[in-house]
Amino acid sequence: MTQKIVFFTTGMTAGGAERVVATLANALAGRGFDVLIAMVKGEGSAYELAPGVRLRSAALEPGLKNLPRALRFYRRLVAEESPDVVASFSTKSDLIALIAKVLFRARGRLVVSDRADPYTRSTRMQLACNLLYRWSDGLVCQSQSVADYYRRHCRPARTTVIPNPLDENSAGAPSSADRAPTVIAVGRLSPQKNHRLAIRSFRRIRETFPALNLKVFGAGPLQEELEGLVLTEGLDGHVTFEGVVPNVIRSNADAALFLFTSGYEGYPNAVLEAAATGIPTVTTDFSPGTAREILEEGVNGYIVPVGDEDAVVAAAIQALSGALDPSAIAGAAQRVREKHRTGHIVDAWLGVFRPEVAATP
């Protein structure tokens, strides 16, 4: 009998967690599982889905006022689909599924996945996670640092660390070819990503490497402000805003440097893809510390304190000056690829779901 797996999430917009859902769903469908993605809001998926992966949506507007309707949607979903396991993939969907399980005894095995940073959530939201996650049938964290947090605050939940799978379509092949005079920064144009730091640092980096240009990939509410900063810093013509571009790392595999200046993250796919592609990387040591679980300090890049412009500039100049050995970077890229290989990650998820689901259908 074919095993049924339901992924439950807030929506399938162009985000990191949504990409992971699509990657896992496609891989599981390819192995013969019956796969459904259920969403609280939205109708379609920003990511291509394999034939056989079904979508189902409550089509609700965001907001606490719609919590009762979201709970009814989840209870009806479980009753009608009778999945072998539900895997929830966002904080809001986690809490909806767990409330339904605790208060209304919604049937079925429920595995939740924390995709955010417990250290930067609001106190109220994190308390809700700490209280409710213990009722799950399994808690998956992307990094050891987050798993350590929940092992202290959320017993007796069974906690497993499974990093993001690498999207091979997004990562480029490691290359020893000459690098283009380009620095790339990737991420939503929002305060969290701190592109202001990247732009200010880049002005100082160009004092040593005047041929460089910076490409910023992403969209968001701070674009106009950041464009103004570019003019203020005298970088007009040297910094461009490229918008949202698919497979951005693959398309810029020959970049001289990947610059990531975020203040906090979950498990950023952009850093993962840059490391797997072999682009020298400078990243902040964003909370909760997952950069150190992707990057090898001094081998394929440098990790600097959050918000420290001097450290960003110094590390970037060091990387651009050839301090990182190309063969060592290539070796690290292969290790990143193996650790995050989709087949390996899917096997790990199946092991969490339960033994009978883990068996090949």
CSV table of N, CA and C in Angstrom, one decimal, residues 151-301:
chain,number,residue,atom,x,y,z
A,151,ARG,N,16.4,20.8,23.2
A,151,ARG,CA,16.7,19.8,24.2
A,151,ARG,C,16.8,20.3,25.6
A,152,ARG,N,17.0,21.6,25.8
A,152,ARG,CA,17.0,22.2,27.1
A,152,ARG,C,15.6,22.7,27.5
A,153,HIS,N,14.8,23.1,26.5
A,153,HIS,CA,13.6,23.8,26.8
A,153,HIS,C,12.3,23.0,26.5
A,154,CYS,N,12.5,21.9,25.8
A,154,CYS,CA,11.3,21.3,25.2
A,154,CYS,C,11.3,19.8,25.3
A,155,ARG,N,11.7,19.3,26.4
A,155,ARG,CA,11.6,17.9,26.6
A,155,ARG,C,10.2,17.5,27.0
A,156,PRO,N,9.6,16.4,26.5
A,156,PRO,CA,10.3,15.2,26.0
A,156,PRO,C,10.3,15.0,24.5
A,157,ALA,N,10.1,16.2,23.7
A,157,ALA,CA,10.1,16.0,22.3
A,157,ALA,C,11.3,15.3,21.8
A,158,ARG,N,11.2,14.4,20.8
A,158,ARG,CA,12.3,13.7,20.2
A,158,ARG,C,12.9,14.6,19.1
A,159,THR,N,14.1,15.1,19.3
A,159,THR,CA,14.6,16.1,18.5
A,159,THR,C,15.7,15.5,17.6
A,160,THR,N,15.6,15.8,16.3
A,160,THR,CA,16.6,15.3,15.3
A,160,THR,C,17.1,16.5,14.5
A,161,VAL,N,18.4,16.5,14.1
A,161,VAL,CA,19.0,17.5,13.3
A,161,VAL,C,19.0,17.0,11.9
A,162,ILE,N,18.3,17.8,11.0
A,162,ILE,CA,18.4,17.5,9.5
A,162,ILE,C,18.6,18.8,8.8
A,163,PRO,N,19.8,19.0,8.2
A,163,PRO,CA,20.0,20.3,7.5
A,163,PRO,C,19.1,20.3,6.2
A,164,ASN,N,19.1,21.5,5.6
A,164,ASN,CA,18.4,21.6,4.3
A,164,ASN,C,19.1,20.8,3.2
A,165,PRO,N,18.3,20.3,2.3
A,165,PRO,CA,18.8,19.6,1.1
A,165,PRO,C,19.4,20.6,0.2
A,166,LEU,N,20.4,20.3,-0.6
A,166,LEU,CA,21.0,21.2,-1.6
A,166,LEU,C,20.2,21.0,-2.9
A,167,ASP,N,19.7,22.1,-3.4
A,167,ASP,CA,19.0,22.2,-4.7
A,167,ASP,C,20.1,22.2,-5.7
A,168,GLU,N,20.3,21.1,-6.4
A,168,GLU,CA,21.4,21.0,-7.4
A,168,GLU,C,21.1,22.0,-8.6
A,169,ASN,N,19.9,22.4,-8.8
A,169,ASN,CA,19.6,23.3,-9.9
A,169,ASN,C,20.0,24.7,-9.5
A,170,SER,N,20.2,25.0,-8.2
A,170,SER,CA,20.5,26.3,-7.8
A,170,SER,C,22.0,26.5,-7.5
A,171,ALA,N,22.7,25.4,-7.2
A,171,ALA,CA,24.2,25.5,-7.0
A,171,ALA,C,24.9,25.2,-8.3
A,172,GLY,N,26.0,25.9,-8.5
A,172,GLY,CA,26.9,25.7,-9.6
A,172,GLY,C,28.0,24.7,-9.3
A,173,ALA,N,28.6,24.1,-10.3
A,173,ALA,CA,29.7,23.2,-10.2
A,173,ALA,C,30.9,24.0,-9.7
A,174,PRO,N,31.6,23.5,-8.7
A,174,PRO,CA,32.9,24.1,-8.3
A,174,PRO,C,33.9,24.2,-9.4
A,175,SER,N,34.5,25.4,-9.6
A,175,SER,CA,35.3,25.7,-10.7
A,175,SER,C,36.6,26.4,-10.3
A,176,SER,N,37.7,26.0,-11.0
A,176,SER,CA,39.0,26.7,-10.7
A,176,SER,C,39.3,27.8,-11.7
A,177,ALA,N,38.2,28.1,-12.5
A,177,ALA,CA,38.4,29.2,-13.6
A,177,ALA,C,38.6,30.5,-12.9
A,178,ASP,N,39.1,31.5,-13.7
A,178,ASP,CA,39.3,32.8,-13.2
A,178,ASP,C,37.9,33.4,-12.7
A,179,ARG,N,38.0,34.2,-11.7
A,179,ARG,CA,36.8,34.7,-11.1
A,179,ARG,C,36.5,36.1,-11.7
A,180,ALA,N,35.2,36.3,-11.9
A,180,ALA,CA,34.7,37.6,-12.4
A,180,ALA,C,34.9,38.7,-11.3
A,181,PRO,N,35.1,39.9,-11.6
A,181,PRO,CA,35.2,41.0,-10.6
A,181,PRO,C,33.9,41.4,-10.0
A,182,THR,N,33.2,40.4,-9.5
A,182,THR,CA,31.9,40.6,-9.0
A,182,THR,C,31.7,40.1,-7.5
A,183,VAL,N,31.1,40.9,-6.7
A,183,VAL,CA,30.7,40.5,-5.4
A,183,VAL,C,29.2,40.3,-5.4
A,184,ILE,N,28.6,39.2,-4.8
A,184,ILE,CA,27.2,39.1,-4.8
A,184,ILE,C,26.7,39.0,-3.4
A,185,ALA,N,25.5,39.6,-3.2
A,185,ALA,CA,24.8,39.5,-2.0
A,185,ALA,C,23.4,39.1,-2.3
A,186,VAL,N,22.8,38.2,-1.5
A,186,VAL,CA,21.5,37.6,-1.8
A,186,VAL,C,20.6,37.6,-0.6
A,187,GLY,N,19.4,38.1,-0.7
A,187,GLY,CA,18.5,38.0,0.4
A,187,GLY,C,17.4,39.1,0.3
A,188,ARG,N,16.3,38.9,1.0
A,188,ARG,CA,15.2,39.9,1.0
A,188,ARG,C,15.8,41.3,1.5
A,189,LEU,N,15.3,42.3,0.8
A,189,LEU,CA,15.7,43.7,1.2
A,189,LEU,C,15.0,44.1,2.4
A,190,SER,N,15.4,43.6,3.5
A,190,SER,CA,14.7,43.9,4.8
A,190,SER,C,15.8,44.1,5.9
A,191,PRO,N,15.4,44.6,7.0
A,191,PRO,CA,16.3,44.9,8.1
A,191,PRO,C,17.1,43.6,8.5
A,192,GLN,N,16.5,42.5,8.6
A,192,GLN,CA,17.1,41.3,9.0
A,192,GLN,C,18.4,41.0,8.2
A,193,LYS,N,18.4,41.2,6.9
A,193,LYS,CA,19.5,40.9,6.0
A,193,LYS,C,20.6,41.9,6.1
A,194,ASN,N,20.4,43.1,6.6
A,194,ASN,CA,21.4,44.2,6.8
A,194,ASN,C,22.2,44.4,5.5
A,195,HIS,N,21.5,44.7,4.4
A,195,HIS,CA,22.3,45.0,3.2
A,195,HIS,C,23.0,46.4,3.3
A,196,ARG,N,22.5,47.2,4.3
A,196,ARG,CA,23.2,48.5,4.5
A,196,ARG,C,24.7,48.2,4.8
A,197,LEU,N,24.9,47.2,5.7
A,197,LEU,CA,26.3,46.8,6.1
A,197,LEU,C,27.0,46.3,4.8
A,198,ALA,N,26.4,45.5,4.0
A,198,ALA,CA,27.1,45.0,2.8
A,198,ALA,C,27.5,46.2,1.9
A,199,ILE,N,26.6,47.2,1.7
A,199,ILE,CA,26.9,48.3,0.8
A,199,ILE,C,28.0,49.2,1.4
A,200,ARG,N,27.9,49.5,2.7
A,200,ARG,CA,28.9,50.3,3.3
A,200,ARG,C,30.3,49.6,3.3
A,201,SER,N,30.3,48.3,3.6
A,201,SER,CA,31.5,47.5,3.5
A,201,SER,C,32.1,47.5,2.1
A,202,PHE,N,31.2,47.3,1.1
A,202,PHE,CA,31.7,47.2,-0.3
A,202,PHE,C,32.4,48.5,-0.7
A,203,ARG,N,31.9,49.7,-0.2
A,203,ARG,CA,32.6,50.9,-0.6
A,203,ARG,C,34.1,50.9,-0.2
A,204,ARG,N,34.3,50.4,1.0
A,204,ARG,CA,35.7,50.3,1.6
A,204,ARG,C,36.5,49.2,0.9
A,205,ILE,N,35.8,48.1,0.5
A,205,ILE,CA,36.5,47.0,-0.2
A,205,ILE,C,37.0,47.5,-1.5
A,206,ARG,N,36.2,48.4,-2.2
A,206,ARG,CA,36.6,48.9,-3.5
A,206,ARG,C,37.8,49.8,-3.5
A,207,GLU,N,38.2,50.3,-2.3
A,207,GLU,CA,39.4,51.1,-2.2
A,207,GLU,C,40.6,50.3,-2.5
A,208,THR,N,40.5,49.0,-2.2
A,208,THR,CA,41.6,48.1,-2.4
A,208,THR,C,41.4,47.4,-3.8
A,209,PHE,N,40.2,47.1,-4.2
A,209,PHE,CA,39.9,46.4,-5.4
A,209,PHE,C,38.9,47.3,-6.2
A,210,PRO,N,39.4,48.3,-6.9
A,210,PRO,CA,38.5,49.3,-7.6
A,210,PRO,C,37.7,48.7,-8.8
A,211,ALA,N,38.1,47.6,-9.3
A,211,ALA,CA,37.4,47.0,-10.4
A,211,ALA,C,36.2,46.2,-10.1
A,212,LEU,N,36.0,46.0,-8.8
A,212,LEU,CA,34.8,45.2,-8.3
A,212,LEU,C,33.5,45.9,-8.5
A,213,ASN,N,32.5,45.1,-8.8
A,213,ASN,CA,31.1,45.6,-8.7
A,213,ASN,C,30.3,44.7,-7.8
A,214,LEU,N,29.2,45.2,-7.2
A,214,LEU,CA,28.4,44.5,-6.3
A,214,LEU,C,27.0,44.3,-6.9
A,215,LYS,N,26.5,43.0,-6.9
A,215,LYS,CA,25.2,42.7,-7.4
A,215,LYS,C,24.4,42.3,-6.2
A,216,VAL,N,23.3,42.9,-5.9
A,216,VAL,CA,22.4,42.6,-4.8
A,216,VAL,C,21.1,41.9,-5.4
A,217,PHE,N,20.9,40.7,-5.0
A,217,PHE,CA,19.8,39.9,-5.5
A,217,PHE,C,18.7,39.8,-4.4
A,218,GLY,N,17.5,40.2,-4.7
A,218,GLY,CA,16.4,40.1,-3.8
A,218,GLY,C,15.5,41.3,-4.0
A,219,ALA,N,14.3,41.3,-3.3
A,219,ALA,CA,13.4,42.4,-3.3
A,219,ALA,C,12.9,42.6,-1.9
A,220,GLY,N,12.3,43.7,-1.6
A,220,GLY,CA,11.8,44.0,-0.3
A,220,GLY,C,11.5,45.4,0.0
A,221,PRO,N,11.1,45.7,1.2
A,221,PRO,CA,10.6,47.1,1.5
A,221,PRO,C,11.7,48.1,1.6
A,222,LEU,N,13.0,47.7,1.7
A,222,LEU,CA,14.1,48.7,1.9
A,222,LEU,C,14.8,49.0,0.6
A,223,GLN,N,14.2,48.6,-0.6
A,223,GLN,CA,14.9,48.9,-1.8
A,223,GLN,C,15.2,50.3,-2.1
A,224,GLU,N,14.2,51.2,-1.9
A,224,GLU,CA,14.4,52.6,-2.2
A,224,GLU,C,15.5,53.2,-1.2
A,225,GLU,N,15.4,52.8,0.0
A,225,GLU,CA,16.4,53.3,1.0
A,225,GLU,C,17.8,52.9,0.6
A,226,LEU,N,17.9,51.6,0.2
A,226,LEU,CA,19.2,51.1,-0.1
A,226,LEU,C,19.8,51.7,-1.4
A,227,GLU,N,18.9,52.0,-2.3
A,227,GLU,CA,19.3,52.7,-3.6
A,227,GLU,C,19.8,54.1,-3.2
A,228,GLY,N,19.2,54.8,-2.2
A,228,GLY,CA,19.7,56.0,-1.8
A,228,GLY,C,21.0,55.9,-1.1
A,229,LEU,N,21.3,54.9,-0.4
A,229,LEU,CA,22.6,54.6,0.3
A,229,LEU,C,23.7,54.5,-0.8
A,230,VAL,N,23.3,53.8,-1.8
A,230,VAL,CA,24.3,53.6,-2.9
A,230,VAL,C,24.8,54.9,-3.5
A,231,LEU,N,23.8,55.9,-3.7
A,231,LEU,CA,24.2,57.2,-4.1
A,231,LEU,C,25.0,57.9,-3.1
A,232,THR,N,24.6,57.9,-1.9
A,232,THR,CA,25.3,58.5,-0.8
A,232,THR,C,26.8,58.1,-0.7
A,233,GLU,N,27.0,56.8,-0.9
A,233,GLU,CA,28.3,56.2,-0.7
A,233,GLU,C,29.1,56.4,-2.0
A,234,GLY,N,28.6,57.0,-3.0
A,234,GLY,CA,29.3,57.2,-4.3
A,234,GLY,C,29.5,56.0,-5.1
A,235,LEU,N,28.5,55.0,-5.0
A,235,LEU,CA,28.7,53.8,-5.7
A,235,LEU,C,27.8,53.6,-6.9
A,236,ASP,N,27.2,54.7,-7.3
A,236,ASP,CA,26.3,54.6,-8.5
A,236,ASP,C,27.1,54.0,-9.7
A,237,GLY,N,26.5,53.0,-10.3
A,237,GLY,CA,27.1,52.3,-11.4
A,237,GLY,C,28.0,51.1,-11.0
A,238,HIS,N,28.3,51.0,-9.7
A,238,HIS,CA,29.1,49.9,-9.1
A,238,HIS,C,28.3,49.0,-8.3
A,239,VAL,N,27.1,49.4,-7.9
A,239,VAL,CA,26.1,48.5,-7.2
A,239,VAL,C,24.8,48.4,-7.9
A,240,THR,N,24.4,47.3,-8.3
A,240,THR,CA,23.1,47.1,-9.0
A,240,THR,C,22.2,46.2,-8.2
A,241,PHE,N,20.9,46.5,-8.3
A,241,PHE,CA,19.8,45.7,-7.6
A,241,PHE,C,19.2,44.8,-8.7
A,242,GLU,N,19.4,43.5,-8.6
A,242,GLU,CA,19.0,42.6,-9.7
A,242,GLU,C,17.6,42.0,-9.5
A,243,GLY,N,17.0,42.2,-8.4
A,243,GLY,CA,15.7,41.7,-8.1
A,243,GLY,C,15.7,40.2,-7.8
A,244,VAL,N,14.6,39.5,-7.8
A,244,VAL,CA,14.6,38.1,-7.5
A,244,VAL,C,14.9,37.3,-8.8
A,245,VAL,N,15.9,36.5,-8.7
A,245,VAL,CA,16.4,35.8,-9.9
A,245,VAL,C,16.5,34.3,-9.5
A,246,PRO,N,15.9,33.4,-10.3
A,246,PRO,CA,16.1,32.0,-10.0
A,246,PRO,C,17.5,31.5,-10.2
A,247,ASN,N,17.9,30.6,-9.4
A,247,ASN,CA,19.2,30.0,-9.5
A,247,ASN,C,20.4,31.0,-9.5
A,248,VAL,N,20.3,32.0,-8.6
A,248,VAL,CA,21.2,33.1,-8.7
A,248,VAL,C,22.7,32.6,-8.4
A,249,ILE,N,22.9,31.7,-7.5
A,249,ILE,CA,24.2,31.2,-7.3
A,249,ILE,C,24.8,30.5,-8.5
A,250,ARG,N,24.0,29.7,-9.1
A,250,ARG,CA,24.5,28.9,-10.3
A,250,ARG,C,24.8,29.9,-11.4
A,251,SER,N,24.1,31.0,-11.5
A,251,SER,CA,24.3,31.9,-12.6
A,251,SER,C,25.5,32.8,-12.3
A,252,ASN,N,26.0,32.8,-11.1
A,252,ASN,CA,27.1,33.7,-10.7
A,252,ASN,C,28.2,32.8,-10.0
A,253,ALA,N,28.4,31.6,-10.5
A,253,ALA,CA,29.3,30.7,-9.9
A,253,ALA,C,30.7,31.1,-10.0
A,254,ASP,N,31.0,32.1,-10.9
A,254,ASP,CA,32.4,32.6,-11.0
A,254,ASP,C,32.6,33.9,-10.2
A,255,ALA,N,31.7,34.3,-9.3
A,255,ALA,CA,31.8,35.5,-8.6
A,255,ALA,C,33.1,35.4,-7.7
A,256,ALA,N,33.7,36.6,-7.5
A,256,ALA,CA,34.9,36.7,-6.7
A,256,ALA,C,34.6,36.5,-5.2
A,257,LEU,N,33.4,36.9,-4.8
A,257,LEU,CA,33.1,36.8,-3.4
A,257,LEU,C,31.6,36.8,-3.2
A,258,PHE,N,31.1,36.0,-2.2
A,258,PHE,CA,29.7,36.0,-1.7
A,258,PHE,C,29.7,36.6,-0.4
A,259,LEU,N,28.9,37.7,-0.2
A,259,LEU,CA,28.9,38.5,1.0
A,259,LEU,C,27.5,38.4,1.6
A,260,PHE,N,27.5,37.9,2.9
A,260,PHE,CA,26.2,37.7,3.6
A,260,PHE,C,26.3,38.3,4.9
A,261,THR,N,25.4,39.3,5.2
A,261,THR,CA,25.5,40.2,6.3
A,261,THR,C,24.3,40.1,7.3
A,262,SER,N,23.6,39.0,7.3
A,262,SER,CA,22.3,38.9,8.0
A,262,SER,C,22.6,39.0,9.5
A,263,GLY,N,21.6,39.4,10.3
A,263,GLY,CA,21.6,39.4,11.7
A,263,GLY,C,21.2,38.1,12.4
A,264,TYR,N,20.2,37.4,11.7
A,264,TYR,CA,19.7,36.1,12.2
A,264,TYR,C,19.1,35.4,11.0
A,265,GLU,N,19.1,34.1,11.2
A,265,GLU,CA,18.7,33.2,10.1
A,265,GLU,C,18.1,31.9,10.7
A,266,GLY,N,17.6,31.1,9.7
A,266,GLY,CA,17.3,29.7,10.1
A,266,GLY,C,18.5,28.9,9.6
A,267,TYR,N,18.4,28.4,8.3
A,267,TYR,CA,19.5,27.7,7.7
A,267,TYR,C,19.6,28.2,6.3
A,268,PRO,N,20.3,29.3,6.0
A,268,PRO,CA,20.2,30.0,4.8
A,268,PRO,C,20.6,29.2,3.5
A,269,ASN,N,19.7,29.0,2.6
A,269,ASN,CA,20.0,28.3,1.4
A,269,ASN,C,21.1,29.0,0.6
A,270,ALA,N,21.1,30.4,0.6
A,270,ALA,CA,22.1,31.1,-0.2
A,270,ALA,C,23.5,30.8,0.3
A,271,VAL,N,23.7,30.7,1.6
A,271,VAL,CA,25.1,30.4,2.1
A,271,VAL,C,25.4,29.0,1.7
A,272,LEU,N,24.5,28.1,1.9
A,272,LEU,CA,24.7,26.7,1.5
A,272,LEU,C,25.1,26.5,0.1
A,273,GLU,N,24.3,27.2,-0.8
A,273,GLU,CA,24.6,27.1,-2.3
A,273,GLU,C,25.9,27.7,-2.7
A,274,ALA,N,26.3,28.8,-2.0
A,274,ALA,CA,27.5,29.4,-2.3
A,274,ALA,C,28.7,28.5,-1.9
A,275,ALA,N,28.6,27.9,-0.7
A,275,ALA,CA,29.6,27.0,-0.2
A,275,ALA,C,29.7,25.8,-1.1
A,276,ALA,N,28.6,25.3,-1.6
A,276,ALA,CA,28.6,24.1,-2.4
A,276,ALA,C,29.1,24.4,-3.8
A,277,THR,N,29.0,25.7,-4.2
A,277,THR,CA,29.5,26.1,-5.5
A,277,THR,C,31.0,26.4,-5.5
A,278,GLY,N,31.5,26.7,-4.3
A,278,GLY,CA,32.9,27.0,-4.2
A,278,GLY,C,33.2,28.5,-4.4
A,279,ILE,N,32.2,29.3,-4.1
A,279,ILE,CA,32.5,30.8,-4.1
A,279,ILE,C,33.0,31.2,-2.8
A,280,PRO,N,34.2,31.8,-2.7
A,280,PRO,CA,34.7,32.3,-1.4
A,280,PRO,C,33.7,33.2,-0.7
A,281,THR,N,33.5,33.0,0.6
A,281,THR,CA,32.4,33.6,1.3
A,281,THR,C,32.8,34.3,2.5
A,282,VAL,N,32.2,35.5,2.7
A,282,VAL,CA,32.3,36.2,4.0
A,282,VAL,C,30.9,36.3,4.5
A,283,THR,N,30.7,35.8,5.7
A,283,THR,CA,29.3,35.8,6.3
A,283,THR,C,29.4,36.3,7.8
A,284,THR,N,28.4,36.9,8.2
A,284,THR,CA,28.3,37.2,9.7
A,284,THR,C,28.0,36.0,10.4
A,285,ASP,N,28.3,36.0,11.7
A,285,ASP,CA,28.0,34.8,12.6
A,285,ASP,C,26.6,35.0,13.1
A,286,PHE,N,25.7,35.0,12.2
A,286,PHE,CA,24.3,35.3,12.5
A,286,PHE,C,23.7,34.2,13.5
A,287,SER,N,22.8,34.7,14.4
A,287,SER,CA,22.1,33.9,15.3
A,287,SER,C,21.3,32.9,14.5
A,288,PRO,N,21.2,31.6,14.9
A,288,PRO,CA,21.8,31.0,16.1
A,288,PRO,C,23.1,30.3,15.9
A,289,GLY,N,23.9,30.8,14.9
A,289,GLY,CA,25.3,30.2,14.8
A,289,GLY,C,25.4,29.1,13.7
A,290,THR,N,24.4,29.0,12.8
A,290,THR,CA,24.5,27.9,11.8
A,290,THR,C,25.5,28.1,10.7
A,291,ALA,N,26.0,29.4,10.6
A,291,ALA,CA,27.1,29.6,9.6
A,291,ALA,C,28.2,28.6,9.8
A,292,ARG,N,28.5,28.3,11.0
A,292,ARG,CA,29.7,27.4,11.4
A,292,ARG,C,29.3,25.9,11.1
A,293,GLU,N,28.1,25.6,10.8
A,293,GLU,CA,27.7,24.3,10.4
A,293,GLU,C,27.7,24.1,8.9
A,294,ILE,N,27.9,25.2,8.2
A,294,ILE,CA,28.0,25.2,6.7
A,294,ILE,C,29.4,25.5,6.2
A,295,LEU,N,30.0,26.6,6.7
A,295,LEU,CA,31.2,27.1,6.2
A,295,LEU,C,32.4,26.6,7.1
A,296,GLU,N,33.5,26.3,6.5
A,296,GLU,CA,34.7,25.9,7.2
A,296,GLU,C,35.6,27.2,7.3
A,297,GLU,N,35.7,27.7,8.5
A,297,GLU,CA,36.5,29.0,8.7
A,297,GLU,C,37.9,28.9,8.2
A,298,GLY,N,38.3,29.8,7.4
A,298,GLY,CA,39.6,29.8,6.8
A,298,GLY,C,39.9,28.9,5.7
A,299,VAL,N,38.9,28.1,5.3
A,299,VAL,CA,39.1,27.1,4.2
A,299,VAL,C,38.3,27.6,3.0
A,300,ASN,N,37.0,27.8,3.2
A,300,ASN,CA,36.2,28.3,2.0
A,300,ASN,C,35.6,29.7,2.3
A,301,GLY,N,36.0,30.3,3.4
A,301,GLY,CA,35.5,31.6,3.8
A,301,GLY,C,35.8,32.0,5.2
